[in-house]
């Protein structure tokens, strides 16, 4: 089968996500035949280093035998059963293990399939908690400037990226946006965090009576161009939330599962949110799975003889056994391979290798948090991201810049040679774009 015939068929009948389909008149789709480890292969033998973990989901490589075997074994036992009124071993074990990983503090796991659904669940649970607690007026949310929490209508209400939400403004109940702690605003990351926290404090002090929760992306606002900030902001958010009685929702869909360096990004500040959302990496990038962890206090506000005080939300595939099994296999790899410690070595090594790139005259704000690296390219070209994406493919790299921000979010299995390849080819791809200016 050739790449070419697949392209035409895909364009005829598949509506691709996050895409102006007409762009594919100029920018060909990339048909992928198979994946192995860090690599994706097309039908004609070309390969691409998956430097963004297939949009931040893949943690331990493509065709990972440990995750694959676990799913295959589960497939012969139980592929799915509804979770309303029924339960099964994978969902129980996963919930127990995640609870234990929060020291038992967030011991109630509610499941869905996509990140945006997890966001919606956390928002609905928070507002419903306040209603059940005699405060129905606490029904508004705060989100951070430049936030991204998914693209369903509820999730868009706390997503501050105009491109994604402008067309749907009439459908959306907008939330209050608070200033970003973006470290680039300086003068130091700590001061940028303190300034944003002061601004948050002022808003909350005024409006707390109507606010149910603030939703944040701990440490890195990924979709808005890998905006990184100091952990002090998380501590301040926790303190403000406690003082003014509003919930803290940590959307760790992108930064959870070791991406920040700790398993949960909130660990960097030694705080626990009231709700913690996970998706993307939790299933190792194998199957759609998302979940919201919450505390006993939240859970108990719903526990009642009255049905309407319960959380009556559901999705057909809630707690799917195959997806939960993939998540259990993923957690096994974290434990058995000492992944977080190995990642610290990987991070140090990749950062060292990237040192010359960091000093490139066209690159600024080179930054890193855990297993996320990003830098901004000095360019006026509005088409820069698309050009570097194409140039990346020509250099055997899957990069997907956001505006003029280039980032790496590789699976947790690269060695020194892989890191050298990634840095070298990113530099080559950039030079090719600069040379064509
Ligand atoms: C990707 C992402 C989401 C949405 O997840 P989907 O599975 O794409 O719906 C929400 N929040 C953050 C921080 C994300 O990175």
Short mmCIF file of C-alpha atoms in Angstrom, two decimals, residues 144-146 178-183 185 192 195-196 221 227 229 233:
data_model
loop_
_atom_site.label_atom_id
_atom_site.label_comp_id
_atom_site.label_asym_id
_atom_site.label_seq_id
_atom_site.Cartn_x
_atom_site.Cartn_y
_atom_site.Cartn_z
CA UNK A 144 -5.56 31.26 34.53
CA UNK A 145 -4.79 33.49 31.57
CA UNK A 146 -3.80 31.23 28.66
CA UNK A 178 -6.67 35.51 36.57
CA UNK A 179 -3.12 36.59 35.61
CA UNK A 180 -0.60 33.94 34.59
CA UNK A 181 2.45 33.20 36.77
CA UNK A 182 4.51 32.74 33.54
CA UNK A 183 8.18 32.83 34.63
CA UNK A 185 7.33 37.82 32.87
CA UNK A 192 6.37 36.41 38.62
CA UNK A 195 2.76 38.77 41.59
CA UNK A 196 0.23 36.42 39.96
CA UNK A 221 0.56 25.49 30.79
CA UNK A 227 4.41 28.31 29.76
CA UNK A 229 6.15 28.80 36.30
CA UNK A 233 2.41 29.70 42.87
#
